[in-house]
Amino acid sequence: MSRPVPLSFELFPPRQQAEMARIAETISPLRSLDPEFISVTYGAGGSSRGRTLDALARLAKEPGLTLAGHLTCAGCPRDVTLAVAERYAKMGVQEIIALRGDPPQDEATAEAPFDQPVALIEALAKTGKFKIRVACYPEIHPQARSAEADLDALKAKFDAGADTAITQFFFDIDAWDRFIERCAKAGFADRIIPGIMPIQSFKGVANFAARCGTSIPVWLRDAYGHVQTKAEQDLLSLSICTELCDDLISRGAPGLHFYTLNKPDLAVATSRALGLRPRPDQRASQLLRRAV
């Protein structure tokens, strides 16, 4: 039976113009799921600014989509950052995912940047033009002094005007439970949306996890150590992602946010396996057939 679980999906702006021209095709299977929003990432220090604006401008031509533009503040002047937000508003982008981000390693820190994401959130909230979403870490931000300090930082974002927070991806459901328990005591557990990373490539995800502080359980490494074919990998990835999402839904998660890496098939197949019943999509159907 279908369950009313809000879904959202993250894309990154393509580097090649040919891929940029096909970005509407990338989201075609996602549209069948009636997403709450589709977000487009923004590189460190604004390094992908032009491509992000281009991608959002192309997607804004698609009817019926709610778009969210990422916006980072580290290493970028305040006036430039707010100018990007204004361009988002003019092209019809209704939401912003406000992040600190990391300044480009090959550039000096810009003059007069937002020094903290809280300042960016406050400035965006004053415009009254956007729904503001932020990031959070179930397994604690790698640079946080403690779990308590990390939670205090998240509370400050909500106090500054953030509406919801999307988590970094994770695979340990116990880590989610501990995090949500802390959030519940702070009074904002219902505003936390779990971020989901369908495993397209275990090696790639493991490398990414090492950089962002996400733990890889031993059982997960062992499971992928035994797969021998693409079909087996697809089935395993679909099974793991579906089980994690089902556990989160049963625990009352207010939505699911998928990091698609511009490859939507696993996200769509997971949603179908959960019984969310999108309209039939050929590519997702093919993935399911390969898996079984």
Tab-separated table of C-alpha atoms in Angstrom:
chain	number	residue	atom	x	y	z
A	1	MET	CA	0.000	0.000	0.000
A	2	SER	CA	1.253	3.456	-0.872
A	3	ARG	CA	2.483	5.616	2.021
A	4	PRO	CA	2.496	9.443	1.956
A	5	VAL	CA	6.218	9.913	2.519
A	6	PRO	CA	7.651	13.138	1.052
A	7	LEU	CA	10.612	12.430	-1.211
A	8	SER	CA	13.332	14.771	-2.434
A	9	PHE	CA	16.400	14.313	-4.592
A	10	GLU	CA	19.813	15.927	-4.966
A	11	LEU	CA	21.615	16.487	-8.268
A	12	PHE	CA	24.976	18.039	-9.040
A	13	PRO	CA	25.435	20.451	-11.961
A	14	PRO	CA	26.957	18.619	-14.937
A	15	ARG	CA	30.418	19.699	-16.087
A	16	GLN	CA	29.799	19.015	-19.771
A	17	GLN	CA	27.382	21.117	-21.799
A	18	ALA	CA	25.980	18.019	-23.479
A	19	GLU	CA	25.065	16.604	-20.066
A	20	MET	CA	23.670	19.963	-18.979
A	21	ALA	CA	21.388	19.970	-21.994
A	22	ARG	CA	20.059	16.547	-20.945
A	23	ILE	CA	19.476	17.381	-17.284
A	24	ALA	CA	15.715	17.349	-17.773
A	25	GLU	CA	16.042	13.745	-18.954
A	26	THR	CA	17.947	12.935	-15.758
A	27	ILE	CA	15.036	14.032	-13.610
A	28	SER	CA	12.343	12.469	-15.778
A	29	PRO	CA	12.028	9.261	-13.700
A	30	LEU	CA	12.125	11.325	-10.488
A	31	ARG	CA	9.171	13.442	-11.556
A	32	SER	CA	6.964	10.344	-11.493
A	33	LEU	CA	7.512	10.259	-7.721
A	34	ASP	CA	6.057	13.757	-7.283
A	35	PRO	CA	9.093	15.010	-5.305
A	36	GLU	CA	8.704	17.653	-2.629
A	37	PHE	CA	11.751	19.344	-4.142
A	38	ILE	CA	14.824	18.704	-6.271
A	39	SER	CA	18.081	20.332	-5.175
A	40	VAL	CA	21.229	21.244	-7.098
A	41	THR	CA	24.603	21.377	-5.338
A	42	TYR	CA	27.023	24.309	-5.188
A	43	GLY	CA	30.792	23.815	-5.157
A	44	ALA	CA	33.254	24.911	-2.478
A	45	GLY	CA	33.667	28.672	-2.410
A	46	GLY	CA	31.155	28.959	-5.243
A	47	SER	CA	33.399	26.985	-7.603
A	48	SER	CA	30.403	25.573	-9.502
A	49	ARG	CA	28.339	28.772	-9.280
A	50	GLY	CA	27.848	29.209	-13.026
A	51	ARG	CA	26.976	25.569	-13.618
A	52	THR	CA	24.602	25.516	-10.635
A	53	LEU	CA	22.769	28.584	-11.927
A	54	ASP	CA	22.658	27.084	-15.411
A	55	ALA	CA	21.238	23.785	-14.150
A	56	LEU	CA	18.596	25.505	-12.050
A	57	ALA	CA	17.652	27.800	-14.932
A	58	ARG	CA	17.112	24.767	-17.161
A	59	LEU	CA	15.104	22.917	-14.520
A	60	ALA	CA	13.026	26.027	-13.811
A	61	LYS	CA	11.574	25.609	-17.303
A	62	GLU	CA	10.090	22.271	-16.265
A	63	PRO	CA	6.505	22.726	-15.021
A	64	GLY	CA	5.485	21.643	-11.554
A	65	LEU	CA	8.929	21.342	-9.944
A	66	THR	CA	9.925	22.885	-6.629
A	67	LEU	CA	13.646	23.628	-6.785
A	68	ALA	CA	16.212	24.119	-4.040
A	69	GLY	CA	19.556	25.727	-4.748
A	70	HIS	CA	22.491	24.938	-2.515
A	71	LEU	CA	24.366	27.987	-1.249
A	72	THR	CA	27.687	27.894	0.604
A	73	CYS	CA	29.219	30.820	2.457
A	74	ALA	CA	32.846	29.890	3.243
A	75	GLY	CA	35.430	31.719	1.170
A	76	CYS	CA	32.915	33.870	-0.714
A	77	PRO	CA	32.108	37.582	-0.166
A	78	ARG	CA	28.802	38.309	1.528
A	79	ASP	CA	27.506	40.472	-1.318
A	80	VAL	CA	28.322	37.808	-3.925
A	81	THR	CA	26.560	35.120	-1.890
A	82	LEU	CA	23.421	37.206	-1.466
A	83	ALA	CA	23.499	38.124	-5.151
A	84	VAL	CA	23.338	34.423	-5.994
A	85	ALA	CA	20.348	34.059	-3.668
A	86	GLU	CA	18.646	36.932	-5.462
A	87	ARG	CA	19.269	35.260	-8.815
A	88	TYR	CA	17.724	32.081	-7.407
A	89	ALA	CA	14.618	34.024	-6.441
A	90	LYS	CA	14.313	35.677	-9.849
A	91	MET	CA	14.410	32.326	-11.657
A	92	GLY	CA	11.703	30.889	-9.404
A	93	VAL	CA	13.805	28.852	-6.966
A	94	GLN	CA	11.734	28.671	-3.790
A	95	GLU	CA	14.144	26.932	-1.422
A	96	ILE	CA	17.790	27.202	-0.412
A	97	ILE	CA	19.965	24.610	1.277
A	98	ALA	CA	22.278	26.874	3.271
A	99	LEU	CA	25.689	25.385	4.036
A	100	ARG	CA	29.039	26.491	5.344
A	101	GLY	CA	30.978	24.573	2.714
A	102	ASP	CA	34.748	24.630	2.391
A	103	PRO	CA	36.736	27.409	0.721
A	104	PRO	CA	38.681	26.359	-2.382
A	105	GLN	CA	42.122	25.115	-1.373
A	106	ASP	CA	43.847	27.127	-4.088
A	107	GLU	CA	42.259	30.447	-3.203
A	108	ALA	CA	42.723	32.842	-0.304
A	109	THR	CA	39.720	33.480	1.917
A	110	ALA	CA	37.611	36.209	0.398
A	111	GLU	CA	37.068	39.521	2.129
A	112	ALA	CA	33.878	39.999	4.172
A	113	PRO	CA	32.415	36.494	3.819
A	114	PHE	CA	29.751	35.068	6.095
A	115	ASP	CA	31.868	33.659	8.901
A	116	GLN	CA	29.263	31.070	9.954
A	117	PRO	CA	26.250	29.441	8.305
A	118	VAL	CA	24.048	30.985	11.019
A	119	ALA	CA	24.794	34.444	9.594
A	120	LEU	CA	23.866	33.221	6.109
A	121	ILE	CA	20.633	31.705	7.399
A	122	GLU	CA	19.706	34.940	9.206
A	123	ALA	CA	20.329	36.975	6.042
A	124	LEU	CA	18.262	34.601	3.902
A	125	ALA	CA	15.446	34.517	6.449
A	126	LYS	CA	15.237	38.327	6.391
A	127	THR	CA	14.492	38.255	2.666
A	128	GLY	CA	11.341	36.211	3.257
A	129	LYS	CA	11.799	34.639	-0.167
A	130	PHE	CA	12.884	31.096	0.629
A	131	LYS	CA	12.219	27.978	2.595
A	132	ILE	CA	15.585	27.352	4.241
A	133	ARG	CA	17.045	23.915	4.739
A	134	VAL	CA	20.366	23.145	6.404
A	135	ALA	CA	22.692	20.196	6.986
A	136	CYS	CA	23.214	18.043	10.053
A	137	TYR	CA	25.234	14.963	10.988
A	138	PRO	CA	23.749	11.879	12.715
A	139	GLU	CA	27.288	10.709	13.491
A	140	ILE	CA	28.506	14.199	14.506
A	141	HIS	CA	30.286	16.677	12.256
A	142	PRO	CA	33.956	15.664	11.883
A	143	GLN	CA	35.068	19.063	13.236
A	144	ALA	CA	32.609	19.243	16.143
A	145	ARG	CA	34.065	19.247	19.649
A	146	SER	CA	31.344	16.929	20.926
A	147	ALA	CA	27.858	15.648	20.213
A	148	GLU	CA	26.476	18.355	22.488
A	149	ALA	CA	28.342	21.119	20.646
A	150	ASP	CA	27.159	19.733	17.323
A	151	LEU	CA	23.546	19.746	18.533
A	152	ASP	CA	23.934	23.302	19.827
A	153	ALA	CA	25.153	24.350	16.374
A	154	LEU	CA	22.102	22.753	14.777
A	155	LYS	CA	19.773	24.479	17.252
A	156	ALA	CA	21.396	27.798	16.382
A	157	LYS	CA	20.558	27.194	12.714
A	158	PHE	CA	16.911	26.595	13.557
A	159	ASP	CA	16.837	29.655	15.796
A	160	ALA	CA	18.293	31.705	12.921
A	161	GLY	CA	15.418	30.746	10.616
A	162	ALA	CA	16.063	27.296	9.167
A	163	ASP	CA	12.936	25.264	8.478
A	164	THR	CA	14.350	21.735	8.236
A	165	ALA	CA	17.695	19.935	8.348
A	166	ILE	CA	18.861	17.184	6.006
A	167	THR	CA	21.359	14.699	7.369
A	168	GLN	CA	24.605	13.535	5.886
A	169	PHE	CA	24.148	10.014	4.532
A	170	PHE	CA	24.554	7.135	6.968
A	171	PHE	CA	24.117	3.359	7.141
A	172	ASP	CA	23.954	2.787	10.905
A	173	ILE	CA	20.311	2.956	11.995
A	174	ASP	CA	21.420	2.969	15.638
A	175	ALA	CA	23.314	6.202	14.983
A	176	TRP	CA	20.084	7.689	13.631
A	177	ASP	CA	18.171	6.559	16.723
A	178	ARG	CA	20.709	8.168	19.068
A	179	PHE	CA	20.740	11.373	17.054
A	180	ILE	CA	16.949	11.650	16.901
A	181	GLU	CA	16.724	11.029	20.630
A	182	ARG	CA	19.025	14.019	21.203
A	183	CYS	CA	17.034	16.096	18.726
A	184	ALA	CA	13.774	15.144	20.432
A	185	LYS	CA	15.077	16.389	23.763
A	186	ALA	CA	16.038	19.645	22.028
A	187	GLY	CA	12.552	19.921	20.543
A	188	PHE	CA	13.144	19.586	16.805
A	189	ALA	CA	13.223	15.871	15.936
A	190	ASP	CA	10.286	16.324	13.546
A	191	ARG	CA	12.362	18.729	11.440
A	192	ILE	CA	15.153	16.249	10.643
A	193	ILE	CA	15.066	14.593	7.200
A	194	PRO	CA	17.385	11.604	6.695
A	195	GLY	CA	19.775	11.781	3.747
A	196	ILE	CA	19.999	8.526	1.792
A	197	MET	CA	22.911	7.438	-0.405
A	198	PRO	CA	21.968	4.523	-2.680
A	199	ILE	CA	25.196	2.627	-3.283
A	200	GLN	CA	26.040	2.888	-6.969
A	201	SER	CA	29.672	1.922	-6.242
A	202	PHE	CA	30.750	0.646	-2.841
A	203	LYS	CA	34.330	1.842	-3.335
A	204	GLY	CA	33.149	5.318	-4.248
A	205	VAL	CA	30.771	5.544	-1.303
A	206	ALA	CA	33.415	4.226	1.115
A	207	ASN	CA	35.876	6.891	-0.040
A	208	PHE	CA	33.250	9.606	0.295
A	209	ALA	CA	32.267	8.317	3.740
A	210	ALA	CA	35.875	8.532	4.951
A	211	ARG	CA	35.975	12.225	4.012
A	212	CYS	CA	32.720	13.193	5.694
A	213	GLY	CA	32.818	11.087	8.852
A	214	THR	CA	30.217	8.475	7.937
A	215	SER	CA	30.941	5.060	9.398
A	216	ILE	CA	30.849	1.962	7.208
A	217	PRO	CA	29.616	-0.991	9.293
A	218	VAL	CA	31.615	-4.209	9.082
A	219	TRP	CA	28.581	-6.098	7.817
A	220	LEU	CA	28.263	-3.665	4.914
A	221	ARG	CA	31.902	-4.122	3.866
A	222	ASP	CA	31.537	-7.890	4.150
A	223	ALA	CA	28.367	-7.889	2.075
A	224	TYR	CA	29.947	-6.044	-0.843
A	225	GLY	CA	33.063	-8.151	-0.521
A	226	HIS	CA	31.031	-11.152	-1.640
A	227	VAL	CA	29.291	-9.725	-4.709
A	228	GLN	CA	30.656	-10.920	-8.036
A	229	THR	CA	28.340	-9.520	-10.702
A	230	LYS	CA	26.590	-6.258	-11.479
A	231	ALA	CA	23.239	-7.951	-10.993
A	232	GLU	CA	24.259	-9.100	-7.506
A	233	GLN	CA	25.469	-5.604	-6.662
A	234	ASP	CA	22.178	-4.077	-7.855
A	235	LEU	CA	20.153	-6.488	-5.768
A	236	LEU	CA	22.299	-5.903	-2.685
A	237	SER	CA	22.200	-2.123	-3.058
A	238	LEU	CA	18.448	-2.139	-3.588
A	239	SER	CA	17.920	-4.410	-0.589
A	240	ILE	CA	20.131	-2.351	1.749
A	241	CYS	CA	18.661	0.976	0.672
A	242	THR	CA	15.083	-0.281	0.893
A	243	GLU	CA	15.585	-1.777	4.353
A	244	LEU	CA	17.189	1.421	5.667
A	245	CYS	CA	14.396	3.582	4.269
A	246	ASP	CA	11.705	1.245	5.595
A	247	ASP	CA	13.290	1.379	9.058
A	248	LEU	CA	13.363	5.182	8.915
A	249	ILE	CA	9.737	5.418	7.807
A	250	SER	CA	8.656	3.059	10.587
A	251	ARG	CA	10.500	5.310	13.054
A	252	GLY	CA	8.534	8.339	11.868
A	253	ALA	CA	11.035	10.065	9.582
A	254	PRO	CA	9.214	13.051	8.010
A	255	GLY	CA	10.670	12.380	4.557
A	256	LEU	CA	13.543	10.859	2.600
A	257	HIS	CA	16.195	12.838	0.724
A	258	PHE	CA	18.157	10.856	-1.871
A	259	TYR	CA	21.658	11.762	-3.010
A	260	THR	CA	21.319	10.525	-6.580
A	261	LEU	CA	24.749	11.443	-8.026
A	262	ASN	CA	22.717	12.144	-11.189
A	263	LYS	CA	21.886	8.432	-11.486
A	264	PRO	CA	18.261	8.155	-10.360
A	265	ASP	CA	17.531	4.479	-11.031
A	266	LEU	CA	18.303	3.128	-7.550
A	267	ALA	CA	16.359	5.913	-5.843
A	268	VAL	CA	13.346	5.213	-8.038
A	269	ALA	CA	13.635	1.437	-7.602
A	270	THR	CA	13.887	1.867	-3.818
A	271	SER	CA	10.763	4.016	-3.763
A	272	ARG	CA	8.897	1.395	-5.770
A	273	ALA	CA	10.115	-1.389	-3.474
A	274	LEU	CA	8.816	0.623	-0.514
A	275	GLY	CA	5.369	0.677	-2.087
A	276	LEU	CA	5.422	4.390	-2.872
A	277	ARG	CA	4.112	3.477	-6.318
A	278	PRO	CA	5.450	5.964	-8.841
A	279	ARG	CA	4.171	5.814	-12.368
A	280	PRO	CA	5.961	3.043	-14.300
A	281	ASP	CA	9.448	4.011	-15.430
A	282	GLN	CA	11.323	1.854	-17.886
A	283	ARG	CA	14.841	2.352	-16.493
A	284	ALA	CA	13.828	1.597	-12.902
A	285	SER	CA	11.894	-1.446	-14.109
A	286	GLN	CA	14.981	-2.692	-15.905
A	287	LEU	CA	17.035	-2.280	-12.734
A	288	LEU	CA	14.541	-4.305	-10.748
A	289	ARG	CA	14.483	-7.043	-13.402
A	290	ARG	CA	18.307	-7.263	-13.363
A	291	ALA	CA	18.259	-7.472	-9.583
A	292	VAL	CA	15.922	-10.462	-9.494
